[in-house]
mmCIF file of C-alpha atoms and ligand atoms in Angstrom:
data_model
loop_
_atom_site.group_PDB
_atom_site.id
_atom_site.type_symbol
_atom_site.label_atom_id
_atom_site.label_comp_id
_atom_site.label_asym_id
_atom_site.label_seq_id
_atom_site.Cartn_x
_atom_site.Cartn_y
_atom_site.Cartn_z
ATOM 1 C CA UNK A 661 0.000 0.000 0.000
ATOM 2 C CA UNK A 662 1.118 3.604 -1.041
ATOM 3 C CA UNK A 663 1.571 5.990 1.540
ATOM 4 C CA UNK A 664 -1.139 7.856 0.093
ATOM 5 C CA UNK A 665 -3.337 5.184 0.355
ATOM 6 C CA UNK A 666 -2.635 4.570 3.752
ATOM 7 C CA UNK A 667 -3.057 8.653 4.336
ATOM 8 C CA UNK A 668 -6.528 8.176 2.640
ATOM 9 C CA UNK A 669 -7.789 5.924 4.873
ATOM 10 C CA UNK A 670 -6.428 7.022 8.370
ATOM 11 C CA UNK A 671 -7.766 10.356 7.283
ATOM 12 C CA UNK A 672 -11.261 9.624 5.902
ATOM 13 C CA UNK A 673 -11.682 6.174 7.262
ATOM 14 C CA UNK A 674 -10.289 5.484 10.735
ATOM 15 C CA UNK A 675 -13.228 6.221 12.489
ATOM 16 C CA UNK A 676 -14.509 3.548 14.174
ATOM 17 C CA UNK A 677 -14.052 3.040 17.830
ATOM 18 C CA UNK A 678 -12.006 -0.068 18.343
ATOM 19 C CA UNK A 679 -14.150 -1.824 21.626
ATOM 20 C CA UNK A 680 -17.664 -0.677 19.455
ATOM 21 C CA UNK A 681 -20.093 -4.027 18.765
ATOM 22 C CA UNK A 682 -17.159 -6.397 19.639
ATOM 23 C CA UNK A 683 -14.753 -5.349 17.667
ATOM 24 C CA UNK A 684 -11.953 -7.219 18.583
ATOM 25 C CA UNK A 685 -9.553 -5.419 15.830
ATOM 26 C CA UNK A 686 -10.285 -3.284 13.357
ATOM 27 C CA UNK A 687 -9.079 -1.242 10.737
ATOM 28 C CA UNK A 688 -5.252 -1.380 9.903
ATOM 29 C CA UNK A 689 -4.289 -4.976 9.904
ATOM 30 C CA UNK A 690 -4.689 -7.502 6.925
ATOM 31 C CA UNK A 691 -7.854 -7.842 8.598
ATOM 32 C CA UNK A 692 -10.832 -7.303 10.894
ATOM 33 C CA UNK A 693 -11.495 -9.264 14.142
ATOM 34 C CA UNK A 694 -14.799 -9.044 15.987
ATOM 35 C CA UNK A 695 -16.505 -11.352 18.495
ATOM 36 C CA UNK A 696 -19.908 -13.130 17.260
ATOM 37 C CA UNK A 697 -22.152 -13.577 20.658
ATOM 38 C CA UNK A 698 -22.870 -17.439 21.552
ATOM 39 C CA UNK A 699 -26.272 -18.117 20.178
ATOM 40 C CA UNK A 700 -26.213 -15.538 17.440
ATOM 41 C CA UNK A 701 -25.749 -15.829 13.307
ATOM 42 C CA UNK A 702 -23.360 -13.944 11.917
ATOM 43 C CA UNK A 703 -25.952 -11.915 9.094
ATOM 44 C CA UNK A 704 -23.685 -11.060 6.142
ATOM 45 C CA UNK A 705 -24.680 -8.929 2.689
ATOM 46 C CA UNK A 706 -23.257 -7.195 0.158
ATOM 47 C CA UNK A 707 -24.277 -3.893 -2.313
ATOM 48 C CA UNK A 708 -22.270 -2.266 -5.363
ATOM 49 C CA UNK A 709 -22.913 0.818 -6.558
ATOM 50 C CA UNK A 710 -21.181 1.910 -9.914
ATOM 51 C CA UNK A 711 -21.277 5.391 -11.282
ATOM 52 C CA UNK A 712 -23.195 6.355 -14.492
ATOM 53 C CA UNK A 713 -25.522 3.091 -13.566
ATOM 54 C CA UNK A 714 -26.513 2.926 -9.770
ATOM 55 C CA UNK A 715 -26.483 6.809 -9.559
ATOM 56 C CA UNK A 716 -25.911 9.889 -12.153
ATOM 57 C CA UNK A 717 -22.199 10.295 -12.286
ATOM 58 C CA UNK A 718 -22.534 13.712 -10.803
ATOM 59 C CA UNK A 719 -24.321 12.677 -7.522
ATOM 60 C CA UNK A 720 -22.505 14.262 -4.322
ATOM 61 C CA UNK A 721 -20.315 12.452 -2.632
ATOM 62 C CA UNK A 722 -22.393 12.546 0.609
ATOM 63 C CA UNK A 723 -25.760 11.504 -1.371
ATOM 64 C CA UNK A 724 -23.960 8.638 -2.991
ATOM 65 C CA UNK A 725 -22.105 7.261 0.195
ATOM 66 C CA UNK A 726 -25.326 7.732 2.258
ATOM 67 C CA UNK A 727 -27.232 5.128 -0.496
ATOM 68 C CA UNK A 728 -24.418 2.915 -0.417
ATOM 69 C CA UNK A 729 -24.850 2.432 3.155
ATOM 70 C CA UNK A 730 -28.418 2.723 3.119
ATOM 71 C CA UNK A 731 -29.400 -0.057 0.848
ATOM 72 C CA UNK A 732 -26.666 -2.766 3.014
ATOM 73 C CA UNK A 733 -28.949 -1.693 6.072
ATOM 74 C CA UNK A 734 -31.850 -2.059 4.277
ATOM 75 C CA UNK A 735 -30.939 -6.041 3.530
ATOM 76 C CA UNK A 736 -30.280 -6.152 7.074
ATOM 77 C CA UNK A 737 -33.719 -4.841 8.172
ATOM 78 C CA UNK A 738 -35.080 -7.389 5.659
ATOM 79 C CA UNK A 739 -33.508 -10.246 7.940
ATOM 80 C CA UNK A 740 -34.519 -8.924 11.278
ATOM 81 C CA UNK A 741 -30.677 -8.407 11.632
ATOM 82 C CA UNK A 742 -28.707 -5.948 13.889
ATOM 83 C CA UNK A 743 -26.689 -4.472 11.551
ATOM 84 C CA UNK A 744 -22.853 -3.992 13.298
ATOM 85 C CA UNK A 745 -19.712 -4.135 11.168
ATOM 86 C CA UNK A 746 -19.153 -2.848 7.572
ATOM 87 C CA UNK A 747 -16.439 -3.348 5.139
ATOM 88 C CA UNK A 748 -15.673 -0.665 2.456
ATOM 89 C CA UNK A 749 -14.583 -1.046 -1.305
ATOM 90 C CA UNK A 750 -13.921 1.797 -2.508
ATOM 91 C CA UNK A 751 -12.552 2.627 -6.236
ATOM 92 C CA UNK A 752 -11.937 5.615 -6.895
ATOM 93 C CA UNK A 753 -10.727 7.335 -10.390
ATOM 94 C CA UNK A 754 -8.166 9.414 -8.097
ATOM 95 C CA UNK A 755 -7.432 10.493 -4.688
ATOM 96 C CA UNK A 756 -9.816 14.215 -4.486
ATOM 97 C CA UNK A 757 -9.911 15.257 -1.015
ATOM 98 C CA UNK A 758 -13.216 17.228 -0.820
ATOM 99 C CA UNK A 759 -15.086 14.531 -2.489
ATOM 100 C CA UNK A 760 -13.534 11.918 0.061
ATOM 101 C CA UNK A 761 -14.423 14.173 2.666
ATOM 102 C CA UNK A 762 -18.276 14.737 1.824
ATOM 103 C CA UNK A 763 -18.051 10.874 1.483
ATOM 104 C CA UNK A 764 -16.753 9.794 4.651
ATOM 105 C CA UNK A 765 -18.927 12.346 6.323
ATOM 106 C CA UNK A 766 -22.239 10.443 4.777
ATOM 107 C CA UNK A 767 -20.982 7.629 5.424
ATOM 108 C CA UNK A 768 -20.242 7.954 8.983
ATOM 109 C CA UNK A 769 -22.909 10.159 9.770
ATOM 110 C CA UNK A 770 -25.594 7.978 9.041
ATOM 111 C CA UNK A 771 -23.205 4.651 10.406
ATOM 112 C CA UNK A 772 -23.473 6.564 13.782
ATOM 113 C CA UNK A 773 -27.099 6.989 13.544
ATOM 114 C CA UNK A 774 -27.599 2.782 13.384
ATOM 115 C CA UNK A 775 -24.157 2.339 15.408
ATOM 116 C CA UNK A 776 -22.209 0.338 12.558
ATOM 117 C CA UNK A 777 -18.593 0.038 13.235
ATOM 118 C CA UNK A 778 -16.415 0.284 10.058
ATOM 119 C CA UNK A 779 -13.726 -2.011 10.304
ATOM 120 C CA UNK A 780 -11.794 -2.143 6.963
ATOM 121 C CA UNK A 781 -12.534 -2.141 3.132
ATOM 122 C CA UNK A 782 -10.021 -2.153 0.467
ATOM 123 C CA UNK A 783 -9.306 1.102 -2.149
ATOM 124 C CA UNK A 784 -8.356 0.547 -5.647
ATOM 125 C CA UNK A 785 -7.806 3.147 -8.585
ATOM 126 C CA UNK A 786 -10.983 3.136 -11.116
ATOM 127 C CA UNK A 787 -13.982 4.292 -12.497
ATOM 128 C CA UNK A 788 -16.370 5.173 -8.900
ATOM 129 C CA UNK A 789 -17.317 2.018 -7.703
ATOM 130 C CA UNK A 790 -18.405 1.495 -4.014
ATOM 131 C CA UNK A 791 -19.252 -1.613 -2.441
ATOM 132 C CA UNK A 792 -20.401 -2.116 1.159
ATOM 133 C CA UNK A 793 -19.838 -5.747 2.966
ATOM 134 C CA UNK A 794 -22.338 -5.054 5.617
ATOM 135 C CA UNK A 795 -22.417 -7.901 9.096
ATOM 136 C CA UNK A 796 -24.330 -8.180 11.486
ATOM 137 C CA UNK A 797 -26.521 -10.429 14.327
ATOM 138 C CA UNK A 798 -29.592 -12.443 14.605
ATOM 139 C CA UNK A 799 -30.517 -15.038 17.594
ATOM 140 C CA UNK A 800 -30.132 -17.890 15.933
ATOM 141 C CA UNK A 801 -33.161 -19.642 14.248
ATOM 142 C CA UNK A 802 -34.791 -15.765 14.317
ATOM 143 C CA UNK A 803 -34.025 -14.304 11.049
ATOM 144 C CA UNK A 804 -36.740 -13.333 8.528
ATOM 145 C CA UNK A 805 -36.139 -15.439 5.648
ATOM 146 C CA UNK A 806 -38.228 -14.954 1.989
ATOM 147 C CA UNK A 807 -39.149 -18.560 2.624
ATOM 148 C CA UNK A 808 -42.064 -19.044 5.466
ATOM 149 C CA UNK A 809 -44.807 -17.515 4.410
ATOM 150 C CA UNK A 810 -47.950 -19.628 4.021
ATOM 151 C CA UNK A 811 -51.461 -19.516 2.651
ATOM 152 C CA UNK A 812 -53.807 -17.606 5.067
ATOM 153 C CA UNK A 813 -50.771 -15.229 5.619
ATOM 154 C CA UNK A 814 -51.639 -11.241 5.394
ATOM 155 C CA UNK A 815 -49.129 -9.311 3.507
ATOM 156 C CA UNK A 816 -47.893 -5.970 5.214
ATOM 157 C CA UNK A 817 -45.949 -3.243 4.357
ATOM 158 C CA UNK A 818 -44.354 -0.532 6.260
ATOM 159 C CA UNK A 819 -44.472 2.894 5.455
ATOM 160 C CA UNK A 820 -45.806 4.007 1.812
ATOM 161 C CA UNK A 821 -45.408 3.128 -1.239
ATOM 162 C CA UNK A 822 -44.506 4.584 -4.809
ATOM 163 C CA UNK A 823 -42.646 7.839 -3.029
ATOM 164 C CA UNK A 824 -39.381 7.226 -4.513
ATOM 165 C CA UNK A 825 -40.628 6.470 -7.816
ATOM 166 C CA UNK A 826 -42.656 9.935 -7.652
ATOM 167 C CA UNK A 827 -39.528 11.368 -7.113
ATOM 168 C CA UNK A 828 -37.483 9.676 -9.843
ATOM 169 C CA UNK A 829 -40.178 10.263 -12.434
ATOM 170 C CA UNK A 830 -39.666 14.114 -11.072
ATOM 171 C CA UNK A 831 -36.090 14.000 -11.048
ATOM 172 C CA UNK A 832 -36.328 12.398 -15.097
ATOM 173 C CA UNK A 833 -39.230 15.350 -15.989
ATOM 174 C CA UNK A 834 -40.927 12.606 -17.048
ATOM 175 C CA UNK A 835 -43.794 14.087 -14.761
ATOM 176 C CA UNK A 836 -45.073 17.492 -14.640
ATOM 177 C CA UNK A 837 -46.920 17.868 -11.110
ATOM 178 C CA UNK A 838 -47.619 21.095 -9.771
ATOM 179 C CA UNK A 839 -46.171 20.849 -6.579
ATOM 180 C CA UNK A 840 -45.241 23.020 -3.551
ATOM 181 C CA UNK A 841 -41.322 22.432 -3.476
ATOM 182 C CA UNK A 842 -41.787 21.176 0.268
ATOM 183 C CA UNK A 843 -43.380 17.708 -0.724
ATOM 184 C CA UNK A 844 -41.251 18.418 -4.300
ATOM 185 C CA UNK A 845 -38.386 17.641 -1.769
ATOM 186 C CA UNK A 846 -40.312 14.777 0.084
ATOM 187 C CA UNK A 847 -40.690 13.091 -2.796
ATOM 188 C CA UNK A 848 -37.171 13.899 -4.151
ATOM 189 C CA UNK A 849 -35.576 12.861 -0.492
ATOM 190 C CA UNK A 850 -37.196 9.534 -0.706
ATOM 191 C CA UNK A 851 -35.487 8.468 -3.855
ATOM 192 C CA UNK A 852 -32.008 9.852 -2.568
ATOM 193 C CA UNK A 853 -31.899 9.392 0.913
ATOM 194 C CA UNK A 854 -34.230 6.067 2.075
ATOM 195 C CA UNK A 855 -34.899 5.598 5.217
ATOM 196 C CA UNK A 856 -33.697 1.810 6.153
ATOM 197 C CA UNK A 857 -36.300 0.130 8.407
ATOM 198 C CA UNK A 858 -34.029 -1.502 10.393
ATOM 199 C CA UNK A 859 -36.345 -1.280 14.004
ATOM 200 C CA UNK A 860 -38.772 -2.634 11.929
ATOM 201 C CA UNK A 861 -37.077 -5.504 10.784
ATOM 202 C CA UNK A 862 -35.937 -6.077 14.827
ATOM 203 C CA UNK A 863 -39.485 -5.902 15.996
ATOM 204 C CA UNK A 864 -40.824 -8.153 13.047
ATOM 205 C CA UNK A 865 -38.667 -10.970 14.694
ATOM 206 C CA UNK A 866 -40.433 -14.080 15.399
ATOM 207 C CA UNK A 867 -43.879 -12.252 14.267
ATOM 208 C CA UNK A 868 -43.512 -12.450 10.729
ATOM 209 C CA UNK A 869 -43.366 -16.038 8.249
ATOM 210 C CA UNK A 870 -41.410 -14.261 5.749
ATOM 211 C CA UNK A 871 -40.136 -10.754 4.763
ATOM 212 C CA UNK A 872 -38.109 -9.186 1.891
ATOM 213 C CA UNK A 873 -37.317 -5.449 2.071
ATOM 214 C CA UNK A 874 -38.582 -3.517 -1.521
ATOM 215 C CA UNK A 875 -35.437 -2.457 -3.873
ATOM 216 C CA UNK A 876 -36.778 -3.544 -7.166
ATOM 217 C CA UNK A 877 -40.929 -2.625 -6.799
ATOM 218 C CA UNK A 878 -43.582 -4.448 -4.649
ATOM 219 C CA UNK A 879 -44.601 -6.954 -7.111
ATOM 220 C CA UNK A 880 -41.065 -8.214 -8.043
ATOM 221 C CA UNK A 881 -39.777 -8.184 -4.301
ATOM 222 C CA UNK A 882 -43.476 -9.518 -2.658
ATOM 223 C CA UNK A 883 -42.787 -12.544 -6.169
ATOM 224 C CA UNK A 884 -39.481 -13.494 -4.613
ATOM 225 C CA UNK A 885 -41.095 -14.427 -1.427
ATOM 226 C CA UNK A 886 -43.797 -16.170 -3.383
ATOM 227 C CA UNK A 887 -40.953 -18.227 -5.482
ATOM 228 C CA UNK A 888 -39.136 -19.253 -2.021
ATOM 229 C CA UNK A 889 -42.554 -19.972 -0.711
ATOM 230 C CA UNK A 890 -44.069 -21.728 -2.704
ATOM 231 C CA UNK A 891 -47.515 -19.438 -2.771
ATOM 232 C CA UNK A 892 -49.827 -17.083 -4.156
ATOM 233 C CA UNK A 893 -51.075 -13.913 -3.388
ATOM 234 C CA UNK A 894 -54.456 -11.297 -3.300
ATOM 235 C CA UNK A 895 -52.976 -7.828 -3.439
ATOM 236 C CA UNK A 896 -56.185 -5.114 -2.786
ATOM 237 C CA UNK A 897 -54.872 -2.328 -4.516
ATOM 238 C CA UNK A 898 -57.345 0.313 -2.370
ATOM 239 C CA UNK A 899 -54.854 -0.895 0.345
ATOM 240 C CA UNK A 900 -51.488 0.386 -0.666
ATOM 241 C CA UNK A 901 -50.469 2.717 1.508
ATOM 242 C CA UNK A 902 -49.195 5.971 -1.116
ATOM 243 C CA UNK A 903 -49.374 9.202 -1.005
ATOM 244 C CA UNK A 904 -52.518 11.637 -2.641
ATOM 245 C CA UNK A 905 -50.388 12.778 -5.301
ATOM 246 C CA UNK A 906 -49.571 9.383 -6.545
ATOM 247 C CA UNK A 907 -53.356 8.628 -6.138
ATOM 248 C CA UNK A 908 -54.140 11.358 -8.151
ATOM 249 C CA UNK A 909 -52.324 10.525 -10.999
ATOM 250 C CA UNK A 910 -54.024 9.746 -13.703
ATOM 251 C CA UNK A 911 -55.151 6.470 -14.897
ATOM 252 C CA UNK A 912 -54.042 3.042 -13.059
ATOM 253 C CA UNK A 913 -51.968 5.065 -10.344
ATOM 254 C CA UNK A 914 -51.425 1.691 -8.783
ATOM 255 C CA UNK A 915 -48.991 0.511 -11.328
ATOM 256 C CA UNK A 916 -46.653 3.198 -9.752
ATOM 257 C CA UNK A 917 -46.844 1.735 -6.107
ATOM 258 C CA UNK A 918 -46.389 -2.023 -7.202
ATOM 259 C CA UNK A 919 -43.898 -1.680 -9.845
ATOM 260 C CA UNK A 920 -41.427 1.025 -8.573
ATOM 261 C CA UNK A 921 -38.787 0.102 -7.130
ATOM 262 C CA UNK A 922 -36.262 2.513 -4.323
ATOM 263 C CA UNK A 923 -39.180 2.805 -1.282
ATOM 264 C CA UNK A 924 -36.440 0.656 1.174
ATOM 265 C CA UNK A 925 -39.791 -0.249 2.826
ATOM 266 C CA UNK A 926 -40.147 -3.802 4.328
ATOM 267 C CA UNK A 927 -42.574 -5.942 2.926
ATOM 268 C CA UNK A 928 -43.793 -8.860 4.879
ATOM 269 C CA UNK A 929 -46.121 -11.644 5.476
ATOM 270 C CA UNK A 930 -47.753 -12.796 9.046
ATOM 271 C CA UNK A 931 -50.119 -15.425 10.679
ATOM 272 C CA UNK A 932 -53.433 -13.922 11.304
ATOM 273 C CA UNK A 933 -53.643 -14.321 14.992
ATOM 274 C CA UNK A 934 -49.999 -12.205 14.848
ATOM 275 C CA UNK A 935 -51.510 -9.186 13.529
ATOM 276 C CA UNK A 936 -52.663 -7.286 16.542
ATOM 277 C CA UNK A 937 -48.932 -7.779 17.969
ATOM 278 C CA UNK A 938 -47.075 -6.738 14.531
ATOM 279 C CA UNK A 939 -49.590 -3.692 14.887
ATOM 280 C CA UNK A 940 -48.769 -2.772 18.323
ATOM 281 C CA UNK A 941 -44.872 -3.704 17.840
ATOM 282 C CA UNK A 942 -45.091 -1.274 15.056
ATOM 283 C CA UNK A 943 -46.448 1.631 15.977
ATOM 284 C CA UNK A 944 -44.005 1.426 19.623
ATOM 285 C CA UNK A 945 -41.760 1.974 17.194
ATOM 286 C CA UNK A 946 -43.985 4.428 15.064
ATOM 287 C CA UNK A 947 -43.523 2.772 11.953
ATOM 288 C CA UNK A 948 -46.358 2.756 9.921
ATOM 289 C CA UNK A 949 -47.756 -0.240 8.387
ATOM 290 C CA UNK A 950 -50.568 -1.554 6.011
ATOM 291 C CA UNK A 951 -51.881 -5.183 5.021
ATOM 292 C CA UNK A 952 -52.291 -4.901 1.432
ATOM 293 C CA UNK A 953 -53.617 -8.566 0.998
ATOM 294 C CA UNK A 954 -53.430 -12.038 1.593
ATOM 295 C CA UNK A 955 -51.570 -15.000 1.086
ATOM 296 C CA UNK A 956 -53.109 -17.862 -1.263
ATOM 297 C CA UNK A 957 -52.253 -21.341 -2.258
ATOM 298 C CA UNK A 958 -50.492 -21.666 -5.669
ATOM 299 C CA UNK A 959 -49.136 -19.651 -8.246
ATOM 300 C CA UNK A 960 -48.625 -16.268 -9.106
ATOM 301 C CA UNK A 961 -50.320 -13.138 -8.472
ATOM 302 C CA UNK A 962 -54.014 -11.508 -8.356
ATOM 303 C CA UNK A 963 -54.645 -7.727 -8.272
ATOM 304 C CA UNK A 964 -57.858 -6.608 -6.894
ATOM 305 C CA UNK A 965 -59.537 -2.876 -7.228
ATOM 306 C CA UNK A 966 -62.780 -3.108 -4.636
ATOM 307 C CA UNK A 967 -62.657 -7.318 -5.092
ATOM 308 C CA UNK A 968 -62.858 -6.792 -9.183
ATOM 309 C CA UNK A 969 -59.570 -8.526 -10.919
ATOM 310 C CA UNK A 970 -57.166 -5.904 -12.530
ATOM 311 C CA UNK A 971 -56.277 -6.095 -16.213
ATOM 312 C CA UNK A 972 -52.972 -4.000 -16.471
ATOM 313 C CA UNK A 973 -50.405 -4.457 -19.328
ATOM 314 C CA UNK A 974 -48.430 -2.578 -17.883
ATOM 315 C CA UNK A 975 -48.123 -5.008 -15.139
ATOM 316 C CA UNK A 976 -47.152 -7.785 -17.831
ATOM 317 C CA UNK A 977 -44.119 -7.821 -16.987
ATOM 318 C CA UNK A 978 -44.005 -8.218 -13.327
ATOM 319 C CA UNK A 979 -46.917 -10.994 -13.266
ATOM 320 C CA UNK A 980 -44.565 -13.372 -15.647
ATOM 321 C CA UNK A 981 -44.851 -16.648 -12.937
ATOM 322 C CA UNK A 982 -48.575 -16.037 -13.396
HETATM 323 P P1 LIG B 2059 -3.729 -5.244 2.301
HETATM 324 O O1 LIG B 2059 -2.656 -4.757 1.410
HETATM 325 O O2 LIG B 2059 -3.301 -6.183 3.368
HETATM 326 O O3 LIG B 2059 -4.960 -5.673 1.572
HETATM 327 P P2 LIG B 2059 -4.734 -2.644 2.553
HETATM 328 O O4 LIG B 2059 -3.590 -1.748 2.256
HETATM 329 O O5 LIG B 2059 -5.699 -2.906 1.464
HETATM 330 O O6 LIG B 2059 -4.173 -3.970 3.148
HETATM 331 O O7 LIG B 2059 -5.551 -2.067 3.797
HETATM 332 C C1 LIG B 2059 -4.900 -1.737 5.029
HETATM 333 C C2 LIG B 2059 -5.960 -1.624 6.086
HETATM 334 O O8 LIG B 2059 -6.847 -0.568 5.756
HETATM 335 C C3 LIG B 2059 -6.793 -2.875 6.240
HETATM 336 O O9 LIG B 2059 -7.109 -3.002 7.617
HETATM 337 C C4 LIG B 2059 -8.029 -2.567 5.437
HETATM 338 O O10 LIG B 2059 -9.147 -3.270 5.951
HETATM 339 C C5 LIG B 2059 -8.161 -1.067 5.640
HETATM 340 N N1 LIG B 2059 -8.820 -0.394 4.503
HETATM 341 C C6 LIG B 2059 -8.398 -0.298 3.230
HETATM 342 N N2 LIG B 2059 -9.226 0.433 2.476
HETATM 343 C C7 LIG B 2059 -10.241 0.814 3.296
HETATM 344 C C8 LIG B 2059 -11.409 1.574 3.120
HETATM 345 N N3 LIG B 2059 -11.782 2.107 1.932
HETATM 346 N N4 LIG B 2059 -12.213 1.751 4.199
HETATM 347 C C9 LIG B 2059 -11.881 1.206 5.371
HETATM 348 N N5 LIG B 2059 -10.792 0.506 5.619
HETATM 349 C C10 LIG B 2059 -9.965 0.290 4.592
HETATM 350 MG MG1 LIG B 2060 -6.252 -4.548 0.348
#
């Protein structure tokens, strides 16, 4: 390693308090130690992001570094994991101090918020590439899997839907909406700065049969849990939780809400005698949340407006294990 490279990262990087979450050793070694509690499961994901195709090549650092993180927390909300220990790889075309300053700020500023230690990473020379290796705990036998939900099951979601594609279809002009700049920003923030719903995901622990948290758009994240589970669903779309300008759009506003993707929101299924508690659990935490339908026995999926079945092409696409 150049001495540059080692400047980088004991400037911008060192930052994580060596005893924090059990780190045993952390950055500056060829690599990290920490100490996994007995009766826990080391939770373990992973997220790229590459300029020009996970976020406009002109993205501030802090926005991009701030997603980066964001989405890894998001997977471990989705597993009903405490998220702890993150490894950074970082390429970088060169070495520009202000941009790794806004960066490390992001990145630690919201790593303090959800206490995640990091503890190493790697830094190459490159086109902008960042990946997070994100780590952290879950009792074992307790983590929310895409796998366990069953027929009779109601399907929740947290928060609302469709924001962050609002806000893309904003950011593109592909939308003309005339809005006061205040939810103009909402709508904006929730596309660039998601909020992981990683108490969520903690509280959801041995209440729900199955979650998945929603990256891609409901219907493609709700038809992974379906694949891995082996089941159908109802989705009631007079349920989804969205906001009254994406109600008000014209036409079927609903495709918006099931088929964009960048909410971060959980979506999950539960027993019906488990609702009550997920309810309660919930709003302790006040995080909203909305059963959108119901969990069936075999294939694919049916969208309901007031119990009538919804012809969309536009939904083609995403109903494809119909
Ligand atoms: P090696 O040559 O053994 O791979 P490196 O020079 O890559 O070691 O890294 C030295 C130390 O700095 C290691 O502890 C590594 O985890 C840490 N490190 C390197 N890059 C980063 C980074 N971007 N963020 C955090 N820690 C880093
Ligand atoms: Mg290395």
């Amino acid at each position: 390693m150049s001495l540059s490279e080692f400047e980088l990262i004991t400037r911008f990087f060192d930052y994580a308090s060596s005893k924090q979450n059990g780190v045993e050793l952390g950055i500056g070694d060829d690599a990290a130690l920490v100490n996994v509690p007995p009766g826990q499961s080391l939770v373990m994901s992973m997220d790229t992001l590459v300029s020009g195709i996970h976020f406009p090549v002109d993205t501030p650092a802090d926005a991009i570094a701030y997603k980066a993180l964001a989405v890894n927390l998001s997977d471990m909300a989705a597993m009903g994991a405490q998220p702890n220990w993150m490894l950074l790889g970082l390429t970088l075309p060169k070495a520009d101090e202000a941009w790794l300053m806004a960066f490390s700020h992001g990145l630690s500023r919201l790593a303090d918020e959800y206490n995640v230690a990091l503890i190493g990473g790697d830094t190459t020379h490159g086109p902008l590439t960042i990946t997070i290796q994100i780590n952290g705990l879950v009792p074992q036998g307790q983590a929310l899997k895409r796998s366990g939900a069953q027929s009779g099951d109601l399907i929740i979601v947290t928060g609302q839907l469709g924001d962050a594609g609002l806000g893309l279809k904003l950011e593109l002009k592909e939308l003309e909406l005339p809005l006061t700049s205040v939810r103009r920003d909402y709508f904006i923030n929730r596309l660039e700065r998601p909020t992981p719903q990683v108490q969520a995901g903690l509280a959801l622990r041995g209440l729900a049969s199955a979650a998945i948290d929603i990256s891609d758009g409901l219907l493609a994240d709700l038809g992974h849990i379906l694949e891995a589970s082996d089941v159908s669903a109802n989705i009631n779309v007079e349920n989804l939780p969205v906001a009254e300008e994406v109600r008000a759009l014209p036409g079927d506003w609903w495709s918006l809400p099931l088929t964009s993707g960048d909410d971060y929101e959980l979506c999950f299924t539960v027993p019906p005698e488990k609702h009550a508690l997920v309810e309660q659990s919930l709003r302790a935490i006040d995080c909203a949340c909305h059963c959108i339908g119901r969990i069936e026995e075999g294939r694919g999926v049916k969208i309901l407006l007031r119990g009538q079945a919804v012809e969309m092409n536009s939904l083609k696409g995403y109903l494809h294990f119909d």
